[in-house]
Coordinates of N, CA, C and O and ligand atoms in Angstrom, one line a residue:
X1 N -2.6 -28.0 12.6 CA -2.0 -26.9 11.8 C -3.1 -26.0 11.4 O -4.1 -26.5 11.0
X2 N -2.9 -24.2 11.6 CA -4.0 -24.0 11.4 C -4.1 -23.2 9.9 O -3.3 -22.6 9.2
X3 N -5.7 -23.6 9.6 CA -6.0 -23.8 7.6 C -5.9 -22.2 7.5 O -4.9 -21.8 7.0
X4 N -6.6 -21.3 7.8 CA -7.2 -20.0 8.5 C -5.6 -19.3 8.1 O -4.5 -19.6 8.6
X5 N -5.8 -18.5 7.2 CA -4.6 -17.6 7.3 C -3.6 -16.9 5.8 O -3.6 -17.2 4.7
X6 N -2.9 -16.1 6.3 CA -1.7 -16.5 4.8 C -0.9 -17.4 4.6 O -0.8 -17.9 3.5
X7 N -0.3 -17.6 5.9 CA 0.8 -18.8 5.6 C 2.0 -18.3 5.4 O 2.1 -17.2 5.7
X8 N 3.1 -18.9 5.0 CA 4.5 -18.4 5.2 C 4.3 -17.7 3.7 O 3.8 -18.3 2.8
X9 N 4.8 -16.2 3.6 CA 5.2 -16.0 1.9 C 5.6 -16.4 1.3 O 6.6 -17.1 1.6
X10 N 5.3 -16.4 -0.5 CA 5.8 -17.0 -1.2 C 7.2 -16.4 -1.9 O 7.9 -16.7 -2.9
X11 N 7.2 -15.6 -1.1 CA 8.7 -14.8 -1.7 C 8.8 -13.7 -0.7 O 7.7 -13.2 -0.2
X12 N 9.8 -13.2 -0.4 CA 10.5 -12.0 0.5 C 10.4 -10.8 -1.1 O 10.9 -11.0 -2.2
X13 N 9.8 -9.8 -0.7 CA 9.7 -8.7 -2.0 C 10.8 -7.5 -1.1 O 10.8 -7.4 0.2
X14 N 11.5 -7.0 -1.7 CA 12.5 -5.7 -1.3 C 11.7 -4.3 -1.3 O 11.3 -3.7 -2.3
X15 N 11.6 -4.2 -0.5 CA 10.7 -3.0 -0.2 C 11.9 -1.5 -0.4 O 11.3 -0.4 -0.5
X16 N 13.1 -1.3 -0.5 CA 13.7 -0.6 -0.5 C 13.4 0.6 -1.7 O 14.1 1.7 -1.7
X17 N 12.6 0.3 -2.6 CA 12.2 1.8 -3.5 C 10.7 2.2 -3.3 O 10.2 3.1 -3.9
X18 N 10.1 1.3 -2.6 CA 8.8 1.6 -2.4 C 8.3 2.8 -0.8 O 8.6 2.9 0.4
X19 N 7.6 3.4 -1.9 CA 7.2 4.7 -1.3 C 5.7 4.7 -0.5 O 4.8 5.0 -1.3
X20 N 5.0 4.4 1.0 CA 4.1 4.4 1.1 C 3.5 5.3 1.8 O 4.2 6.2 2.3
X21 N 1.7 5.5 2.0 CA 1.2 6.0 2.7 C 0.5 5.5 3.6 O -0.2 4.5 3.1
X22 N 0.2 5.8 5.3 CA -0.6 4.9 6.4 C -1.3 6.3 6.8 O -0.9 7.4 7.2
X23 N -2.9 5.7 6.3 CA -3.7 6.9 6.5 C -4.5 6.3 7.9 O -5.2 5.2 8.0
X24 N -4.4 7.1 8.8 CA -5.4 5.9 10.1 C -6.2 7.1 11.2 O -5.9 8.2 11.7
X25 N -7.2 6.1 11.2 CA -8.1 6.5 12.6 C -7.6 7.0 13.6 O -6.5 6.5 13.9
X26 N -8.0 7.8 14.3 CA -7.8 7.7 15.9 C -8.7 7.4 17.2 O -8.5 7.4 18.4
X27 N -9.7 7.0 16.3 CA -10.7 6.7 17.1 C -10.1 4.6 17.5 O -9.8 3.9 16.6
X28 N -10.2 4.0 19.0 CA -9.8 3.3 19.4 C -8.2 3.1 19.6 O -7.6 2.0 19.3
X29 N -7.6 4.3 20.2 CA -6.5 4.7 20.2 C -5.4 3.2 19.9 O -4.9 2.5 19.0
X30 N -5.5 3.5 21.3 CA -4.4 1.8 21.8 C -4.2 0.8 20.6 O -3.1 0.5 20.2
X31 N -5.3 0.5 20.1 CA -5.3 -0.7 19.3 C -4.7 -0.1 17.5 O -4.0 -0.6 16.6
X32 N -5.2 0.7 17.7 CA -4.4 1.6 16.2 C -3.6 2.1 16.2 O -3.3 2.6 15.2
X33 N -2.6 2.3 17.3 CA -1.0 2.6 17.8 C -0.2 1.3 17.4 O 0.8 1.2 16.8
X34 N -1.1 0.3 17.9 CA -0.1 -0.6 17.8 C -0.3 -1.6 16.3 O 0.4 -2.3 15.7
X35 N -1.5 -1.2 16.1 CA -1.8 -2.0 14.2 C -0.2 -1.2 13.1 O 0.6 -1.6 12.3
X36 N -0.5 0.3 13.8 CA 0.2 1.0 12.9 C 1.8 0.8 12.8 O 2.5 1.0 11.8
X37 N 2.1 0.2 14.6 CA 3.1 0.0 14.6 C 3.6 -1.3 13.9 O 4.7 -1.3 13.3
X38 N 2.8 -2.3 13.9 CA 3.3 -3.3 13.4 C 3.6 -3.1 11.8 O 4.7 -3.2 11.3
X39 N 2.6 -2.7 11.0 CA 2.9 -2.3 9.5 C 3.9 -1.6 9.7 O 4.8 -1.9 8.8
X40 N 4.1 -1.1 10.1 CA 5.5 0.3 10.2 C 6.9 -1.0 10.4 O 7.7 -1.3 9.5
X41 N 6.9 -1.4 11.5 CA 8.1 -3.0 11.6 C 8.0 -3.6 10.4 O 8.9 -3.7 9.6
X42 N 6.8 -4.2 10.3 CA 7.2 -5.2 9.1 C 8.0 -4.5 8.0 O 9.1 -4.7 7.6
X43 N 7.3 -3.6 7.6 CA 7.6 -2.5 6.0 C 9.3 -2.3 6.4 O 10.1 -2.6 5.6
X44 N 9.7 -1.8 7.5 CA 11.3 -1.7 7.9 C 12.0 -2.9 7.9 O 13.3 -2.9 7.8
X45 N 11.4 -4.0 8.0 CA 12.1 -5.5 8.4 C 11.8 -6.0 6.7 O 12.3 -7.1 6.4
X46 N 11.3 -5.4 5.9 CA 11.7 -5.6 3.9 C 12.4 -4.6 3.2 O 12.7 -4.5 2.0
X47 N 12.7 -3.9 4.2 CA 13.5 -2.6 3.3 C 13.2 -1.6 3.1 O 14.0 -0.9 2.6
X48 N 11.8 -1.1 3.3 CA 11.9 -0.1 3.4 C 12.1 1.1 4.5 O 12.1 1.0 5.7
X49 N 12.2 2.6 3.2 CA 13.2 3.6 3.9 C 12.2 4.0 4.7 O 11.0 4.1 4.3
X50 N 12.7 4.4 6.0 CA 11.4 5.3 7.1 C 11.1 6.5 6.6 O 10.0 7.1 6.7
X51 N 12.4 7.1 5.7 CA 11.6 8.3 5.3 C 10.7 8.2 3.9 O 10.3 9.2 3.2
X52 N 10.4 7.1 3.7 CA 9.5 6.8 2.1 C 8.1 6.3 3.4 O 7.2 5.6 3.0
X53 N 8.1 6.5 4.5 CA 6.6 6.1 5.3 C 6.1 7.4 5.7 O 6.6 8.2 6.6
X54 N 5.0 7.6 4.8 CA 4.5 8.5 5.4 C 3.1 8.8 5.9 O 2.2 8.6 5.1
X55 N 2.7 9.1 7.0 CA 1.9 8.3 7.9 C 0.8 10.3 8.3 O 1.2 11.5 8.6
X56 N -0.5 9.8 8.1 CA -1.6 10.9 8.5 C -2.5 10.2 9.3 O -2.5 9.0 9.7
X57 N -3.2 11.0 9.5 CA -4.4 10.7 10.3 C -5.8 11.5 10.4 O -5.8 12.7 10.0
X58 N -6.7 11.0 10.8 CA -8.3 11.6 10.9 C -8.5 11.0 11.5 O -8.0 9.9 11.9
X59 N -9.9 11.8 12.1 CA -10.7 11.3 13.0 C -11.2 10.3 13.0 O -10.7 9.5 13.8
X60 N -12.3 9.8 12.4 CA -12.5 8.5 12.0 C -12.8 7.5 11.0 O -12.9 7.9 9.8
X61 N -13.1 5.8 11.2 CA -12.9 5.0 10.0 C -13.8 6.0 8.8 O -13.4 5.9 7.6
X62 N -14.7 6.7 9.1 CA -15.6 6.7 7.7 C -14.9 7.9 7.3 O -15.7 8.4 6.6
X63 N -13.9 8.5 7.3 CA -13.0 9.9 7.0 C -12.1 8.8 6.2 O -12.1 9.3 5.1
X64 N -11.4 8.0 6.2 CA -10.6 7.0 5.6 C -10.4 7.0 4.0 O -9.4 7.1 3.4
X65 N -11.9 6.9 3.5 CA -11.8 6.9 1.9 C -11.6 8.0 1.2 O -10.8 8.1 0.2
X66 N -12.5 9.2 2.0 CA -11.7 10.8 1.1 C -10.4 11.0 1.6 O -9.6 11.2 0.7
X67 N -9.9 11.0 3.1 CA -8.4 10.9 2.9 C -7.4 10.2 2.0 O -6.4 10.7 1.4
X68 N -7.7 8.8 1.9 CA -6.6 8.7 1.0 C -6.9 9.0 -0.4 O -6.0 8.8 -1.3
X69 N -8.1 9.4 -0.7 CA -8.3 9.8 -2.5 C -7.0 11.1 -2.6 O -6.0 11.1 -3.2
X70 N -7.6 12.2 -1.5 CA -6.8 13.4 -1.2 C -5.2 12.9 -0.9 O -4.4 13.5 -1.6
X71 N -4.9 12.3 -0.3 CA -3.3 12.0 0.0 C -2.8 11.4 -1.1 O -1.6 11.4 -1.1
X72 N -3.6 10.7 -2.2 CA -2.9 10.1 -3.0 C -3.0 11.0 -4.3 O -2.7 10.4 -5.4
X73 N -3.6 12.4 -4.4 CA -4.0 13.2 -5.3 C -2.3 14.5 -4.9 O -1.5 15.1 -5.6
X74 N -2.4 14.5 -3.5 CA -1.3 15.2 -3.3 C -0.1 14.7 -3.4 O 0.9 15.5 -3.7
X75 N 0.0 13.8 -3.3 CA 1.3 12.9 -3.3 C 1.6 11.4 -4.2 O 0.6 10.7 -4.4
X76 N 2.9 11.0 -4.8 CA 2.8 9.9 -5.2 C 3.2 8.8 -4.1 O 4.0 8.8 -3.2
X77 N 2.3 7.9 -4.5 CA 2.7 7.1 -3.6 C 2.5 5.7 -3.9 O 1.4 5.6 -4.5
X78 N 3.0 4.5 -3.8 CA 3.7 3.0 -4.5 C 2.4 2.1 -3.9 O 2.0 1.1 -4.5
X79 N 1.5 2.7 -2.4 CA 0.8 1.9 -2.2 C 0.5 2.6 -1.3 O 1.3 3.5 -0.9
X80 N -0.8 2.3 -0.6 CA -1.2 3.3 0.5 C -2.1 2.1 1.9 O -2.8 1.2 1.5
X81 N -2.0 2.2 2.4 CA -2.4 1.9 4.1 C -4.0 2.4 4.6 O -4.0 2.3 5.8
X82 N -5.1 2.6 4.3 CA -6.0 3.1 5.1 C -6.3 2.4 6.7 O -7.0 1.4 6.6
X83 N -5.9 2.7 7.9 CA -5.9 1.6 9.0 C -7.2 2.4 10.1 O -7.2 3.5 10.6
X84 N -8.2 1.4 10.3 CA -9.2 2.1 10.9 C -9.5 0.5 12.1 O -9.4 -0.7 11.8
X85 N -10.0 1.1 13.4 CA -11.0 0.4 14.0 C -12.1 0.2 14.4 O -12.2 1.0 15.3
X86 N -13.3 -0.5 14.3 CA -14.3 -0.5 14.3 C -14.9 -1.3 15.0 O -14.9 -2.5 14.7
X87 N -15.6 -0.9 16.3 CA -16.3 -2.0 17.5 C -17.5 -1.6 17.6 O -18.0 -0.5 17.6
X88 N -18.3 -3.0 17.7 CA -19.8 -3.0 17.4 C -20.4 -1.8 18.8 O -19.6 -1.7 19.7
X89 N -21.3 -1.2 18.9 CA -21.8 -0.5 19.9 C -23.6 -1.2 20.2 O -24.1 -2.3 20.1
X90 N -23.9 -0.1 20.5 CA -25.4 -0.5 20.9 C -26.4 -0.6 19.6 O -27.3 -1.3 19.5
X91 N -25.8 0.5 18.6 CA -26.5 0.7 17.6 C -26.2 0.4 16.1 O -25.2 -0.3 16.0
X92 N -26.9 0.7 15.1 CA -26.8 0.0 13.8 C -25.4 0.9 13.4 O -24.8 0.5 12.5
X93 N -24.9 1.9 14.0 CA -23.5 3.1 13.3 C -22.6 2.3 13.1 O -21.7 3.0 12.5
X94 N -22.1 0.9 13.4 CA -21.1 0.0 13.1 C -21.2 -0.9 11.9 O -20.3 -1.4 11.2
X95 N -22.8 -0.9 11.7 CA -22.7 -1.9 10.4 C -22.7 -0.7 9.1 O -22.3 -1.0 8.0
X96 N -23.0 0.1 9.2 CA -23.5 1.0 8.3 C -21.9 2.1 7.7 O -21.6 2.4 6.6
X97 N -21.4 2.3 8.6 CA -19.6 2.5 8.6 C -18.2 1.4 7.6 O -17.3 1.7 6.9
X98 N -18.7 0.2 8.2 CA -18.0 -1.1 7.5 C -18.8 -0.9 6.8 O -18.1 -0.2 6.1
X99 N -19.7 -1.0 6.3 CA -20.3 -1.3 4.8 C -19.9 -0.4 4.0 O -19.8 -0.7 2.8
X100 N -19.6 1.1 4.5 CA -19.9 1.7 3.7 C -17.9 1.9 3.2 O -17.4 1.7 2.1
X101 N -17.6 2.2 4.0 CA -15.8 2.1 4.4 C -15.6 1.1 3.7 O -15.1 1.4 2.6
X102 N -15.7 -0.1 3.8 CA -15.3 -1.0 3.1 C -15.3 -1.1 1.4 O -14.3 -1.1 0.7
X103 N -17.1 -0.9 1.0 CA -16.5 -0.8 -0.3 C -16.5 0.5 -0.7 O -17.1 0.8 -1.6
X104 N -15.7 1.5 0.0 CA -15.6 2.7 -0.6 C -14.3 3.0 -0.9 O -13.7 3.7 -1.7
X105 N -13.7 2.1 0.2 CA -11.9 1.6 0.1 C -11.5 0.8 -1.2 O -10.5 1.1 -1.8
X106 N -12.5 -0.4 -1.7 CA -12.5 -1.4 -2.8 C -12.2 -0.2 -4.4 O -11.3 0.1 -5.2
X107 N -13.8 0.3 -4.0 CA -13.7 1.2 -5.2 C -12.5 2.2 -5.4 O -12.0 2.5 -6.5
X108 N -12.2 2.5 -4.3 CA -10.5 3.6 -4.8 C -9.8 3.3 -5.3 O -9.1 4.0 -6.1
X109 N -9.8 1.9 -5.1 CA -8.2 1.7 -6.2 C -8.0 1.9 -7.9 O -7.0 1.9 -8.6
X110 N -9.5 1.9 -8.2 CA -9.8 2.3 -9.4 C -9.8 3.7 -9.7 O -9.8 4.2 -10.8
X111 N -9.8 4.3 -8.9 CA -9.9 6.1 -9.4 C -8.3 6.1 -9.0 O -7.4 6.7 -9.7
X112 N -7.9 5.4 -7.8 CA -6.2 6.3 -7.5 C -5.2 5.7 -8.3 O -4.1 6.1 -8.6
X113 N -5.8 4.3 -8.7 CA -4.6 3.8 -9.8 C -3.4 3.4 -8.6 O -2.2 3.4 -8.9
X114 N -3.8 3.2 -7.5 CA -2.3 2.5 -6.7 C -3.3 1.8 -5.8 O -4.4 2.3 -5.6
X115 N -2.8 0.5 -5.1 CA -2.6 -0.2 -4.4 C -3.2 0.4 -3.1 O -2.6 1.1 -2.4
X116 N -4.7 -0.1 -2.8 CA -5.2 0.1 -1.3 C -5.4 -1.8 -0.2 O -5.9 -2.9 -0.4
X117 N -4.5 -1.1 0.8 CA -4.5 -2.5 1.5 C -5.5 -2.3 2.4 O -5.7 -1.1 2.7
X118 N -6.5 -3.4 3.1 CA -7.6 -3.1 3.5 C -7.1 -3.2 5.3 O -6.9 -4.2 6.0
X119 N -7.0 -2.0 5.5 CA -6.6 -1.9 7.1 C -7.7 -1.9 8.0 O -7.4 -1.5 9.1
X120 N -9.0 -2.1 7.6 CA -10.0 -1.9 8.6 C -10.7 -2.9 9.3 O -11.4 -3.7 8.6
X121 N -10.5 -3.1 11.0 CA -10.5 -3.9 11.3 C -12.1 -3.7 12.1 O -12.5 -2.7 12.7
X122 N -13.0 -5.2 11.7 CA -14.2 -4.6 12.0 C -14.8 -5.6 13.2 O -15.3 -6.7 12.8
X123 N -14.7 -5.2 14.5 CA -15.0 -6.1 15.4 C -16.6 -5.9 16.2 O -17.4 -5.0 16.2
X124 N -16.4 -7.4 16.7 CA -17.7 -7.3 17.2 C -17.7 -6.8 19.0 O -18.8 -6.5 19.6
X125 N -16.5 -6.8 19.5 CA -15.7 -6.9 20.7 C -14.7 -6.3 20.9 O -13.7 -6.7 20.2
X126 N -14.7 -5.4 21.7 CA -13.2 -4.7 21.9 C -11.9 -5.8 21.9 O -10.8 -5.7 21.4
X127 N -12.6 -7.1 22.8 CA -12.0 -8.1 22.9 C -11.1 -8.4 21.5 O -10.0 -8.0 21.1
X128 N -12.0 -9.4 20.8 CA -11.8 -9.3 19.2 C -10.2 -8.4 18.5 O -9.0 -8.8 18.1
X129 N -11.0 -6.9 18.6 CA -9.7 -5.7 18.4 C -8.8 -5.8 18.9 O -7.9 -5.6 18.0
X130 N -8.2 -6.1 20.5 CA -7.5 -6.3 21.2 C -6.3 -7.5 20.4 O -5.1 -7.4 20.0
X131 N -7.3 -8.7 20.4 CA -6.5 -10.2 20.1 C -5.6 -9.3 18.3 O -4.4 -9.4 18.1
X132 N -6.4 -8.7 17.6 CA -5.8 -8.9 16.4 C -5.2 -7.4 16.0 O -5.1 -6.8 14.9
X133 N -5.0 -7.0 17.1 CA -3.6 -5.9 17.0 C -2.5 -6.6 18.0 O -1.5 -5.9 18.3
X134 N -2.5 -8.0 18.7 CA -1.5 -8.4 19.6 C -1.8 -8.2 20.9 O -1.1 -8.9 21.6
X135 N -2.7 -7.6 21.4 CA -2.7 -6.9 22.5 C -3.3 -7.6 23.5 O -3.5 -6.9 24.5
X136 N -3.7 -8.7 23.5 CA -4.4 -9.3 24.5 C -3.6 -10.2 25.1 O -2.8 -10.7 24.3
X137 N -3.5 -10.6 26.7 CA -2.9 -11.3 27.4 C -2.9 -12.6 27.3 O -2.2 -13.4 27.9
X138 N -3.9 -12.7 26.3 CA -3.3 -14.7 25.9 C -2.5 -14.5 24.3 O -2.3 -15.4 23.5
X139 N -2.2 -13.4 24.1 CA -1.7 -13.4 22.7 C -1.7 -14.5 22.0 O -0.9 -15.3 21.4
X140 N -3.7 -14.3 22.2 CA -4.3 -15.4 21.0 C -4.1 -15.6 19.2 O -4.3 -16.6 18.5
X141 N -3.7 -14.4 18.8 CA -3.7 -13.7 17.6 C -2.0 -12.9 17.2 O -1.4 -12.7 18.3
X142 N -1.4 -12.5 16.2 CA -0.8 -11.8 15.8 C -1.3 -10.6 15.3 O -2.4 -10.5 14.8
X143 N -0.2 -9.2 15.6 CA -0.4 -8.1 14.5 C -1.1 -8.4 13.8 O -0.9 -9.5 13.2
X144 N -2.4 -7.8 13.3 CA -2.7 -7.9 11.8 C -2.0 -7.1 10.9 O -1.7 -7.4 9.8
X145 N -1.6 -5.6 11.5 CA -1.0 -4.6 11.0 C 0.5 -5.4 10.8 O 1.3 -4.7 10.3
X146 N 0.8 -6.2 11.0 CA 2.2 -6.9 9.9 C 1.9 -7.4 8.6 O 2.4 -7.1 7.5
X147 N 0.8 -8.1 9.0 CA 0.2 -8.6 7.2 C 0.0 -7.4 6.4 O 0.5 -7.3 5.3
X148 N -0.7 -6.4 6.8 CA -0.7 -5.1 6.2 C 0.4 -4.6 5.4 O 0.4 -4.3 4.3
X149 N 1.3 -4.5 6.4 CA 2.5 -4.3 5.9 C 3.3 -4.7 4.7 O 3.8 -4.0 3.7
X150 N 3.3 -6.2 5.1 CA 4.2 -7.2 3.8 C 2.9 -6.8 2.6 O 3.2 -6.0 1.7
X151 N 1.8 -7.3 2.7 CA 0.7 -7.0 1.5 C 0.8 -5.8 0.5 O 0.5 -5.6 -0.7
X152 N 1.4 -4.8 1.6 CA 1.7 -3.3 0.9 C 2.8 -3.6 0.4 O 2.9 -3.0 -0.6
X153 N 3.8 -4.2 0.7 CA 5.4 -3.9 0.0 C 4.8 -5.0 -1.0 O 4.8 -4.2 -2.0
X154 N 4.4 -6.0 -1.4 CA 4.0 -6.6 -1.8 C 3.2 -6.4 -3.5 O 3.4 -6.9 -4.6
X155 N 2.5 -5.6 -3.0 CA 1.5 -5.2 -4.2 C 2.4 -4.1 -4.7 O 2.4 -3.7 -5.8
X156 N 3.2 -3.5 -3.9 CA 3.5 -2.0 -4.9 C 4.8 -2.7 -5.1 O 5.5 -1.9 -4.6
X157 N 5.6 -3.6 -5.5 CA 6.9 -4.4 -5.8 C 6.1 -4.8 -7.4 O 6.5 -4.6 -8.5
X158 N 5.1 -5.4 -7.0 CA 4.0 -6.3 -8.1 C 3.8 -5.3 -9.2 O 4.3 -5.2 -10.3
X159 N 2.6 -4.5 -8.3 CA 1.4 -3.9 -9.4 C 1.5 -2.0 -9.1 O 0.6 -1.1 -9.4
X160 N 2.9 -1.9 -8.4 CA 3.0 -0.5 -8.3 C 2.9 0.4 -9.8 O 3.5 0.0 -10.8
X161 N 2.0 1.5 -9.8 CA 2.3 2.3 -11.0 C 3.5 3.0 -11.4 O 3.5 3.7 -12.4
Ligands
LMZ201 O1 -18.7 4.8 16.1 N1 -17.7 4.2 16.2 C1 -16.5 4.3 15.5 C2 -16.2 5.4 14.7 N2 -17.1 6.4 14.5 C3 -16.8 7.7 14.0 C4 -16.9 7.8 12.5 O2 -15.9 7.0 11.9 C5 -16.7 9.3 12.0 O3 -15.4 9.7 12.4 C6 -17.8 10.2 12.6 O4 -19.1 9.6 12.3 C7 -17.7 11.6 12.0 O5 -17.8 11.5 10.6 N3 -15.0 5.5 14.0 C8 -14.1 4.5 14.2 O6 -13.0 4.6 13.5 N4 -14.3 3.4 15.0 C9 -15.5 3.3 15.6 O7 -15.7 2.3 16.4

């Protein structure tokens, strides 16, 4: 049985008044089509309305933290999505991006006062990326972008403002 994981939820939360935002990359197309899609299923498979998803984009992971400061300054929103991918290359621009994205994502939730779920997926391997958006031919892995999902309906059900 494996230890590694969430595990089944501890409760089904009704996503039907929760209002979100999916702020995402476009950089590693394929793999952030389909993260996005999965949070998008799950959040519809709890109730929520497609028109309460509202979904932007930028160029890349390190554009992620002023976008959603800005999208959540323009808009209210119950919980917000930042969804980015990140594959190691030849040079140090991958560790330096995740470090910086990461806790630049942590710290927002304190200035936006709403719910950031951590969508950034930080691989060492496209491979890696592949397996944990679904997309690999041994469908070693699930969506991650489902867990995203329920975590977002989740927290803004919980600790929405
Ligand atoms: O380099 N690799 C990646 C990347 N670089 C671009 C960066 O996020 C930013 O958009 C530019 O530096 C301009 O500010 N952005 C990603 O989302 N994934 C990567 O794997």
């Amino acid at each position: 049985m494996a230890v590694k994981g969430l595990g089944k939820p501890d409760q089904v939360y009704d996503g039907s008044n929760v209002k979100v935002g999916i702020i995402h990359a476009r950089w590693n197309k394929e793999i952030i089509d389909a993260l996005v899609k999965g949070a998008i299923d799950r959040m519809l498979s709890l109730g929520v309305q497609e028109q309460n998803i509202i979904v932007e984009t930028v160029p890349g992971s390190f554009e992620l933290p002023y976008a959603t400061k800005r999208f959540c300054e323009m808009s209210q929103y119950d919980v917000v999505i930042p969804i980015g991918v990140l594959i190691k290359g030849s040079t140090m621009h991958f560790e330096y991006i995740s470090e910086s994205t990461t806790h630049a994502l942590m710290r927002l939730q304190e200035s936006i006062n709403t719910p950031v779920i951590f969508g950034l997926l930080t691989c060492l391997t496209e491979q890696q990326a592949l397996a944990r958006a679904g997309l690999d031919a041994a469908k070693s892995m699930h969506n991650h972008g489902e867990d995203w999902g329920a975590a977002a309906v989740e927290m803004a059900v919980k600790f929405g403002a």
